[in-house]
XYZ file of C-alpha atoms in Angstrom:
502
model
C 11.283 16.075 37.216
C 10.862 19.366 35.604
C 9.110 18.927 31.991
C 8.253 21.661 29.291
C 6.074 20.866 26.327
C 6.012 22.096 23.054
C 3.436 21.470 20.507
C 5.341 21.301 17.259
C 4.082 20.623 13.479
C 3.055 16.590 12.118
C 1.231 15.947 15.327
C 4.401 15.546 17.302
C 5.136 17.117 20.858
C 8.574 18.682 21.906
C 9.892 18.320 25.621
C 12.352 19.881 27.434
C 13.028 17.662 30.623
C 15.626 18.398 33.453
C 16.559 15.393 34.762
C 17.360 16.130 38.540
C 20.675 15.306 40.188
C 19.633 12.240 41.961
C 18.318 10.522 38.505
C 21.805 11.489 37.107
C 23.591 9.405 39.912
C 20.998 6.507 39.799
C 21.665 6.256 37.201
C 25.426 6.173 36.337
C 25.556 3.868 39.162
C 23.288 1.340 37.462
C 25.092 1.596 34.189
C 28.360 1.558 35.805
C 27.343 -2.186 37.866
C 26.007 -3.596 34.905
C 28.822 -3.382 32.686
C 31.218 -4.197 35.152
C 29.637 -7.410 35.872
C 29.708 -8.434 32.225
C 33.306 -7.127 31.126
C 36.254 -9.126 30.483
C 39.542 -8.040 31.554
C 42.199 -10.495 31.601
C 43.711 -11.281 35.014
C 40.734 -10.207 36.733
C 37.156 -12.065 37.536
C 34.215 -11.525 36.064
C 32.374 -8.844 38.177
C 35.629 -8.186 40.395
C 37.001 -5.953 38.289
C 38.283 -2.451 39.613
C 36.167 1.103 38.376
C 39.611 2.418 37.292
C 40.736 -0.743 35.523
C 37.106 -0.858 34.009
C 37.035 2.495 32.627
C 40.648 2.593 31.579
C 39.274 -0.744 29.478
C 36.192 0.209 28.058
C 36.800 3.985 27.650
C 35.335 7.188 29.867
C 33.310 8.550 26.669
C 31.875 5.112 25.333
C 30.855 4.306 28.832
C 29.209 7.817 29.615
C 27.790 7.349 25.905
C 25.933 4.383 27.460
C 24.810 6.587 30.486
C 23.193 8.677 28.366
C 21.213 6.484 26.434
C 20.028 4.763 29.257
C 19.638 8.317 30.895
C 17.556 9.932 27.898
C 15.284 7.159 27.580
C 14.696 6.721 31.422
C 13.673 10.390 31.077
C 11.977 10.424 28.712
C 9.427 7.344 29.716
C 8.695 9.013 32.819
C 8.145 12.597 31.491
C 5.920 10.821 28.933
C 4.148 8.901 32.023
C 4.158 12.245 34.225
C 2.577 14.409 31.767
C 0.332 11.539 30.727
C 1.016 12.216 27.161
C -0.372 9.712 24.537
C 2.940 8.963 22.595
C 3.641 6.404 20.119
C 6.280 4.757 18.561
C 9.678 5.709 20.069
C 10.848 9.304 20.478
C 13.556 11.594 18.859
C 16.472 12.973 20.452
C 16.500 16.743 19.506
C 19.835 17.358 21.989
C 22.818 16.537 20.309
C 24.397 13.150 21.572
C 27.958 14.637 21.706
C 27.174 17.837 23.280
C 25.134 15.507 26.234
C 28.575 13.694 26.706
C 30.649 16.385 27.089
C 28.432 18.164 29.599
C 26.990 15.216 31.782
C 28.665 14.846 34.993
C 27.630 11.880 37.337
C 25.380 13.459 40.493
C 24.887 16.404 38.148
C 21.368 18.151 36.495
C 21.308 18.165 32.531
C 18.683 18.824 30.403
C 17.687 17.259 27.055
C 15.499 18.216 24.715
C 13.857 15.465 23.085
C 10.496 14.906 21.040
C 7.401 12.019 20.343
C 4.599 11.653 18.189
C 1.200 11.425 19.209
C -1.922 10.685 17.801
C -2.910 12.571 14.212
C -4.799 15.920 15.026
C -7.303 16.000 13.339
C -10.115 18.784 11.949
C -12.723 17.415 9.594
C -14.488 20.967 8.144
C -17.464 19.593 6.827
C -19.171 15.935 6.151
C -22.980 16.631 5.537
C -24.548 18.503 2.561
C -21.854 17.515 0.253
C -22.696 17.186 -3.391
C -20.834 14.367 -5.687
C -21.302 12.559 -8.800
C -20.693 8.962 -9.432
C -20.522 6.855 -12.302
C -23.594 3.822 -12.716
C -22.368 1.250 -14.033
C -25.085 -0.563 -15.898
C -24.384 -4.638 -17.038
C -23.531 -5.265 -21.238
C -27.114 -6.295 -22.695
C -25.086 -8.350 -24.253
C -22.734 -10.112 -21.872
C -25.220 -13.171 -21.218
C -25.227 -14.253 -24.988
C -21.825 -13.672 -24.912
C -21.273 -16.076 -22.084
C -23.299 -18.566 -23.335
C -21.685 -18.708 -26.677
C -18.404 -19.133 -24.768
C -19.636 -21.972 -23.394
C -20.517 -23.453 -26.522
C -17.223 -22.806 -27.913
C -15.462 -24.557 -25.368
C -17.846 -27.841 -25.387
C -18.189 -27.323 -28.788
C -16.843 -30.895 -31.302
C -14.289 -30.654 -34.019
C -15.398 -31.947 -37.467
C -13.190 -32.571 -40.455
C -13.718 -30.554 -43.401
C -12.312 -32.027 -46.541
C -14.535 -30.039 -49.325
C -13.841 -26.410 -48.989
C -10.759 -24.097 -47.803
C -9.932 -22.785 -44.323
C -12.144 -20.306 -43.097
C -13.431 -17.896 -40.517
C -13.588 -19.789 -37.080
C -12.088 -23.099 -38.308
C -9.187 -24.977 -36.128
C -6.619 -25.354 -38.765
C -3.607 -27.727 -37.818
C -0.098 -26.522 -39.519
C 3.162 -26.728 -40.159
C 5.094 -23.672 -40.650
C 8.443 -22.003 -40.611
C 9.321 -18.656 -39.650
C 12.013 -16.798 -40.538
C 12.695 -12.898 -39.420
C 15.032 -10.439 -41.610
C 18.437 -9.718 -40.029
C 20.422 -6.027 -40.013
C 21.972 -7.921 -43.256
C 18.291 -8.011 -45.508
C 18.344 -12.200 -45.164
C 15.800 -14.094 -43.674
C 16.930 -16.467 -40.908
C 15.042 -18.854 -38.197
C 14.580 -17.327 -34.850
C 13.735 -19.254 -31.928
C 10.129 -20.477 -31.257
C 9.112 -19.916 -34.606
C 8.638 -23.027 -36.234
C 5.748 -25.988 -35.434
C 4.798 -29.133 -36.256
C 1.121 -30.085 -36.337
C 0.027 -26.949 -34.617
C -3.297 -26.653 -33.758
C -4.814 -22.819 -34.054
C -7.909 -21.443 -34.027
C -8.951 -19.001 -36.847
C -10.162 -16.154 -34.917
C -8.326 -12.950 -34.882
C -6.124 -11.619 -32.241
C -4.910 -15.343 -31.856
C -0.958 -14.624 -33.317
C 0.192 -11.451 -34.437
C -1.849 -9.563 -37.243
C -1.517 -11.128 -40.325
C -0.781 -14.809 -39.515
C -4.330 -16.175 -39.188
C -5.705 -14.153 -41.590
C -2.625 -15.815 -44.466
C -4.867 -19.085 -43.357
C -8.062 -18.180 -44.188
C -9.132 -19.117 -47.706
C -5.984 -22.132 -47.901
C -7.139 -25.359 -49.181
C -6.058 -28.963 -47.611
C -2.471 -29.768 -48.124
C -1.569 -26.202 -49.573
C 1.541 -24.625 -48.591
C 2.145 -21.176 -48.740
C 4.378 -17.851 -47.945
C 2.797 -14.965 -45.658
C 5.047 -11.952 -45.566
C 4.190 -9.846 -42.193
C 5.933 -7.371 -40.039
C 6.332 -8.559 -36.124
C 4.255 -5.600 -34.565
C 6.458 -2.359 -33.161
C 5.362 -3.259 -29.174
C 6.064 -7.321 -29.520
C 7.102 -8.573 -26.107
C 10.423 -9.940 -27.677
C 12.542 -6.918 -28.340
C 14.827 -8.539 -30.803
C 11.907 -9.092 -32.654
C 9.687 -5.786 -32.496
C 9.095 -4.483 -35.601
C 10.832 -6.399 -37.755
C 9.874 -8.048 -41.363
C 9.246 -11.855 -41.331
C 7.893 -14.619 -43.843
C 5.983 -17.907 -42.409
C 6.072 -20.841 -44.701
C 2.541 -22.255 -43.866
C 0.824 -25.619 -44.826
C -2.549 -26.481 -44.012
C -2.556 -30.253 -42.720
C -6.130 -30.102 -41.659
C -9.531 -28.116 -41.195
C -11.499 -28.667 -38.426
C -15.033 -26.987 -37.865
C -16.365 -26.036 -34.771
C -20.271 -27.620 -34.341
C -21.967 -26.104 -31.259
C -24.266 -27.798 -28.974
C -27.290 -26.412 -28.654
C -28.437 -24.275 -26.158
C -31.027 -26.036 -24.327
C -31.693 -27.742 -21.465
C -29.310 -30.493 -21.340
C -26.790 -27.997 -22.335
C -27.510 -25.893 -18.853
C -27.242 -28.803 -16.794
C -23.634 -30.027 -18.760
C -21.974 -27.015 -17.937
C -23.945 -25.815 -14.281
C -25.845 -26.860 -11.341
C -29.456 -25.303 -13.642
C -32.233 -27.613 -14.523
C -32.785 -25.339 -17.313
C -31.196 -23.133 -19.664
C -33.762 -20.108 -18.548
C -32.778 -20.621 -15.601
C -29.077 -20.514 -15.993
C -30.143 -17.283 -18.054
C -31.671 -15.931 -14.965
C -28.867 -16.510 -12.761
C -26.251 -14.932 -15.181
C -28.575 -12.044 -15.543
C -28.668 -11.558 -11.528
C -25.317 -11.831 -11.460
C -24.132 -9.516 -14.066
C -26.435 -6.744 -12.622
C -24.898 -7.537 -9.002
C -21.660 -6.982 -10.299
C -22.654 -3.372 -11.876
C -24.346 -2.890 -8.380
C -21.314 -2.885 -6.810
C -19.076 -1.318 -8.867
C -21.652 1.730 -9.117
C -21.605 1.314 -5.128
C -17.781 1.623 -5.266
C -17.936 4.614 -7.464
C -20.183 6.169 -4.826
C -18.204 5.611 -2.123
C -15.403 6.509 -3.575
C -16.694 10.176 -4.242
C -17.836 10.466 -1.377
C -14.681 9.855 0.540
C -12.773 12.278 -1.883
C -15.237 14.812 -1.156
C -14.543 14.146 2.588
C -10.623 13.722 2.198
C -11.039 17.715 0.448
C -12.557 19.266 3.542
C -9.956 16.900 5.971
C -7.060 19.131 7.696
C -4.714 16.577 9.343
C -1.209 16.303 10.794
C 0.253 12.953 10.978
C 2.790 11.706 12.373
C 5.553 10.120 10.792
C 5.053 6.958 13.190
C 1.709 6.325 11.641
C 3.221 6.940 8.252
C 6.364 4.010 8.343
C 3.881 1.957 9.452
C 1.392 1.847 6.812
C 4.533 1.895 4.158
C 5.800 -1.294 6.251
C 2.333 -2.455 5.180
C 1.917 -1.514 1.926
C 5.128 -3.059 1.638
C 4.616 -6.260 3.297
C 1.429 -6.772 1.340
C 3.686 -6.201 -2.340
C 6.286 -8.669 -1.314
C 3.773 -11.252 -0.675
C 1.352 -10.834 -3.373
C 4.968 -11.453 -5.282
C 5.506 -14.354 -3.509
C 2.496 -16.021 -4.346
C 3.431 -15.220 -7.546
C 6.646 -17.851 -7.488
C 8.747 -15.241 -7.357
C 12.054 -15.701 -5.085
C 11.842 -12.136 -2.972
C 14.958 -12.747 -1.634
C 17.143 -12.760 -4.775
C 15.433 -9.894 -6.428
C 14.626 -7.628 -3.330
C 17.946 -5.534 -2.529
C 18.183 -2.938 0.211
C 18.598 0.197 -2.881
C 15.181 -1.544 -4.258
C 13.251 -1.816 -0.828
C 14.158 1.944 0.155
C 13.063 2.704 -3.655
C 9.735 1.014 -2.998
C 9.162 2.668 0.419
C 9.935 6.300 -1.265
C 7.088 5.373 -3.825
C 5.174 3.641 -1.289
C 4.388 6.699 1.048
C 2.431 9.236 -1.255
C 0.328 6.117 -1.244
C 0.275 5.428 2.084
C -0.134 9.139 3.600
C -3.089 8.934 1.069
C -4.857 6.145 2.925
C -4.279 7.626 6.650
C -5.813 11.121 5.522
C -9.019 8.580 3.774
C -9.053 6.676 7.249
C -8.326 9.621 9.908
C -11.707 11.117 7.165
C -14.185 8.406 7.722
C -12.829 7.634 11.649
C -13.422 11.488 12.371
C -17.579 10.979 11.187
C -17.653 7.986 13.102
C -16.376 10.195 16.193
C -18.261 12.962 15.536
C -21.774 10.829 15.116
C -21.447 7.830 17.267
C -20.982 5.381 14.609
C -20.100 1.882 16.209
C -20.129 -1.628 15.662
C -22.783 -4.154 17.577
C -21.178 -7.230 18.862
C -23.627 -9.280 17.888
C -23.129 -7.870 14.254
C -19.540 -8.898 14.543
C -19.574 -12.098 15.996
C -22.351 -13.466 13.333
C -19.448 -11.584 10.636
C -16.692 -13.446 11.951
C -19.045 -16.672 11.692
C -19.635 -16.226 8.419
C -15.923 -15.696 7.424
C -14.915 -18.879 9.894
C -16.724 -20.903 7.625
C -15.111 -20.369 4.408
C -11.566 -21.013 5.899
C -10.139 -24.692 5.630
C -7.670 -24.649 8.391
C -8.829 -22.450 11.276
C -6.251 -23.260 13.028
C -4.440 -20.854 10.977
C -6.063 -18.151 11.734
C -5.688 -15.675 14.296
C -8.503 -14.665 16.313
C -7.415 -11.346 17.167
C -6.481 -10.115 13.668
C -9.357 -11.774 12.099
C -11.739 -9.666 14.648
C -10.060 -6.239 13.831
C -10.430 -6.677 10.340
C -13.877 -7.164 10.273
C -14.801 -4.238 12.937
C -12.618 -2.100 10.690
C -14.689 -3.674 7.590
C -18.085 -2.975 9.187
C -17.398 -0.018 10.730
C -16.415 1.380 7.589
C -19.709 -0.206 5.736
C -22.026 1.790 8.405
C -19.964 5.265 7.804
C -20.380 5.069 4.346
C -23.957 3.978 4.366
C -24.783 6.705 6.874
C -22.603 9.330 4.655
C -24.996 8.266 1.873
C -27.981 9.496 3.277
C -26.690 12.699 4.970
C -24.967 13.749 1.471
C -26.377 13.933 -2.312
C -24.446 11.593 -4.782
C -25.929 12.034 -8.565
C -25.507 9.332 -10.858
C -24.286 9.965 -13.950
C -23.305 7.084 -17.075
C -20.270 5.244 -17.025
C -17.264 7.478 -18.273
C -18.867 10.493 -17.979
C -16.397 11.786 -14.737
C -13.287 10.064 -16.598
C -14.025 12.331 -19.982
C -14.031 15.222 -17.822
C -10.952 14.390 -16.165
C -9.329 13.961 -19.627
C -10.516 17.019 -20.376
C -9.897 19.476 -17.219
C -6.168 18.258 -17.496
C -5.526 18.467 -21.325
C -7.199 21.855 -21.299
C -5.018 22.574 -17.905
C -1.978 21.904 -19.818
C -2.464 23.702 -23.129
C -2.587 26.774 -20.831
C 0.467 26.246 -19.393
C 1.954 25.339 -23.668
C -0.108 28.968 -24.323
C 2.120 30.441 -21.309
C 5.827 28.912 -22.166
C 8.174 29.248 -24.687
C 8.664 26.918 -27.790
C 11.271 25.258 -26.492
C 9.532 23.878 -23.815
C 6.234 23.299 -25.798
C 7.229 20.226 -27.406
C 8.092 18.212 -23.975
C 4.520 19.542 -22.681
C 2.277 18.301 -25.597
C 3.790 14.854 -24.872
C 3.442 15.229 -21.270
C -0.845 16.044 -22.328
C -1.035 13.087 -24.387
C 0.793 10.607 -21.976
C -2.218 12.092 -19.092
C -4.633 11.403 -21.990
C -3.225 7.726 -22.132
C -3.545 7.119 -18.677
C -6.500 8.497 -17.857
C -8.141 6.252 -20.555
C -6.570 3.104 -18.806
C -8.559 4.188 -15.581
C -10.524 1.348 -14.149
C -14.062 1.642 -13.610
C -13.639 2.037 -9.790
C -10.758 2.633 -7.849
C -10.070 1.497 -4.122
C -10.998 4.728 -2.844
C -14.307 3.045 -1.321
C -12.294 0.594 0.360
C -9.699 2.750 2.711
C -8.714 0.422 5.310
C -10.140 -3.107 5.500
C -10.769 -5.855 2.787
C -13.967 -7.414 1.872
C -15.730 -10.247 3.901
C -14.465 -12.981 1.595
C -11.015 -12.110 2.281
C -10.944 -10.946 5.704
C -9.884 -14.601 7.154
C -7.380 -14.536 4.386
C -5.784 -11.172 5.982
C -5.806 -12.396 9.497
């Protein structure tokens, strides 16, 4: 069988195949026995039904429609075989199916043209000598205090106050009445806004602004109006923004007394003899935690820098899958979540979450086909004995392991530790300055607001207005930013998870 390749563009391969004339009968003949034996055609047997009769039934270009695609994908296994070419998924019929049926002719030569993807193809420019900053992240001085006095709070023992009025980190139990002003300037009830007994704390942020603050200062048994305006962004529409009056009385003031912090304390609320201890082991784990974020931050510069120098084609094959993926991974996070994915999940949504998906998705192939390309180029590989002590370690953490299979769980954690030894070893072959946390996010803020008051410099004033909110909605989000993104973390999950994921 005659077969003509073509390299063509997203790592794909184009062939041109002649099927010979002996192929062509082979396989019309094998079509042709296989559907007669399974037709039915009244007053005949199954199996003993006449060619003529047969194709008058089912229909000369539906039937030579079914030699085709058994034809084209005969063909094209064995050209993909013959020319040992390293295909996958299925392929892609460039010929045009109607144009095949008209021209094929049982015993006859015909030639399709027909295409498959292979593997990405992949040039990585550069890996070593690369320059990049990273944020350190550095632990809050003050988180341990702040942890300790939240364990206070929360052993801490209410104690009635009778001789002085509410005040500043009190527990006040109320009654009050809320009523929100209509489109008509009266005040009326609304749902959920009324309580009996209700037990708040006095600490602000509690209820919307206004309402624990009207407490502060009441006296036992006083009653009282507090006029305040529902805030523009309240989660009940209906409600946002609108003028409303609680009728508050104070049944009750409770004050908060703290145990101390001492030893006893430690070993109520931990497995510490002492609270210097417990001190300790909050302090070791707060600066563990800014460890690896700054680690994170590291590796994810690193991997942009590499991702920048990265010229790949890939395959559409490669990309479906990882939406699939992306995908799958959504719909069960939502599950977890009690949410019922098969009422709320329609096809229009699903294709709407796969076009999202894929700028994603071709994202984390080019940060993969990046980090797999140094471990080509240098030899990186996993030991087994590495692994197997890795998968011990994550066997032991799983209830059930019944549950888990063996297979998956082992590929996660070679993809885990093979990506753990690229990034160490890109560490040492590249420079990555540290610089304090926010610095790199400023900048960003910066480089794009400046960006687009060029462009508002270049355009007209019509458009200027719909650009200066475009600037400050960048501005928004580039202040919501999280310390770290998942660009560290390409492929595989962490150790903890890993028997989770298989």
């Amino acid at each position: 069988m005659k077969v003509t390749q073509e390299v063509l563009p997203d790592s794909q391969v184009g062939l041109e195949i002649e099927i010979p004339a002996d192929l062509s009968q082979k396989t019309y003949d094998q079509v042709l026995n296989k559907m007669m034996r399974t037709v039915n055609v009244p007053g005949f047997r199954k199996g003993k039904v006449p060619k003529q009769v047969f194709l008058q039934r089912v229909g000369l270009t539906q039937f030579k429609a079914a030699v085709i695609e058994e034809l084209v994908q005969n063909a094209v296994d064995k050209a993909i075989k013959q020319e040992e070419i390293d295909a996958i998924g299925n392929y892609q019929l460039k010929s045009g199916f109607e144009e095949l049926i008209s021209q094929y002719e049982p015993g006859q030569p015909i030639t399709i043209q027909a295409s498959v993807d292979v593997p990405p193809r992949v040039t990585l420019k550069t890996y070593k000598g690369l320059s990049v900053q990273a944020e350190e992240v550095l632990p809050d001085p003050e988180r341990v205090d702040s942890t300790l006095a939240q364990y206070q709070n929360n052993l801490a023992t209410l104690v009635p106050i009778e001789d002085r009025p509410a005040q500043a980190g009190d527990v006040a139990v109320i009654d009050f009445v809320g009523k929100v002003q209509t489109d008509s300037g009266e005040f009326e009830e609304f749902q959920g806004g009324s309580g009996t007994d209700f037990q708040v704390e006095l600490e602000e942020g509690r209820f919307i602004p206004g309402f624990v603050e009207g407490i502060i200062g009441m006296a036992l048994e006083e009653a009282k109006d507090v006029e305040i305006p529902f805030p523009d962004d309240y989660s009940q529409a209906e409600l946002a923004g609108k003028p409303a009056v609680f009728s508050i009385t104070l049944k009750e003031i409770k004050e908060k007394e703290l145990p101390e912090l001492d030893d006893d304390f430690a070993q109520e609320i931990s497995e510490f003899e002492t609270i210097e201890a417990l001190r300790t082991s909050l302090i070791e784990r707060y600066q563990e935690e800014a460890d690896e974020k700054t680690k994170a931050n590291k590796d994810a510069a690193l991997v942009k820098a590499l991702v920048e120098h990265l010229e790949a084609e890939i395959p559409n094959t490669l990309v479906q899958k990882e939406v699939d993926f992306l995908l799958t991974q959504t719909i069960m996070q939502l599950s977890r979540q009690g949410i019922d994915v098969n009422k709320m999940l329609s096809r229009e949504l699903v294709d709407g979450m796969r076009q999202r998906t894929r700028p994603e998705a071709i994202d984390r192939l080019r940060r993969t086909l990046a980090l797999g390309e140094v471990a080509k180029q240098e030899g990186i590989k996993i030991e087994e004995e590495a692994l197997q002590e890795k998968i011990k370690e994550a066997m032991a953490e799983v209830e059930d392991p019944s549950q888990i299979d063996p297979d998956r769980l082992k590929q996660v954690l070679t993809e885990e530790l093979l990506q753990e030894k690229i990034l160490a070893w890109l560490e040492e072959a590249n420079t990555v300055e540290l610089v304090p946390e926010g610095t790199l996010q400023e900048e960003a803020i910066v480089d794009q607001a400046d960006a687009l008051e060029a462009t508002v410099v270049e355009t007209d004033d019509s458009e200027s207005d719909a650009i200066e909110v475009e600037a400050t909605a960048v501005a928004d989000d580039a202040g919501e930013t999280t310390e770290a993104d998942d660009e560290g973390e390409p492929e595989a999950g962490k150790t903890k998870k890993a028997a989770k994921d298989a």
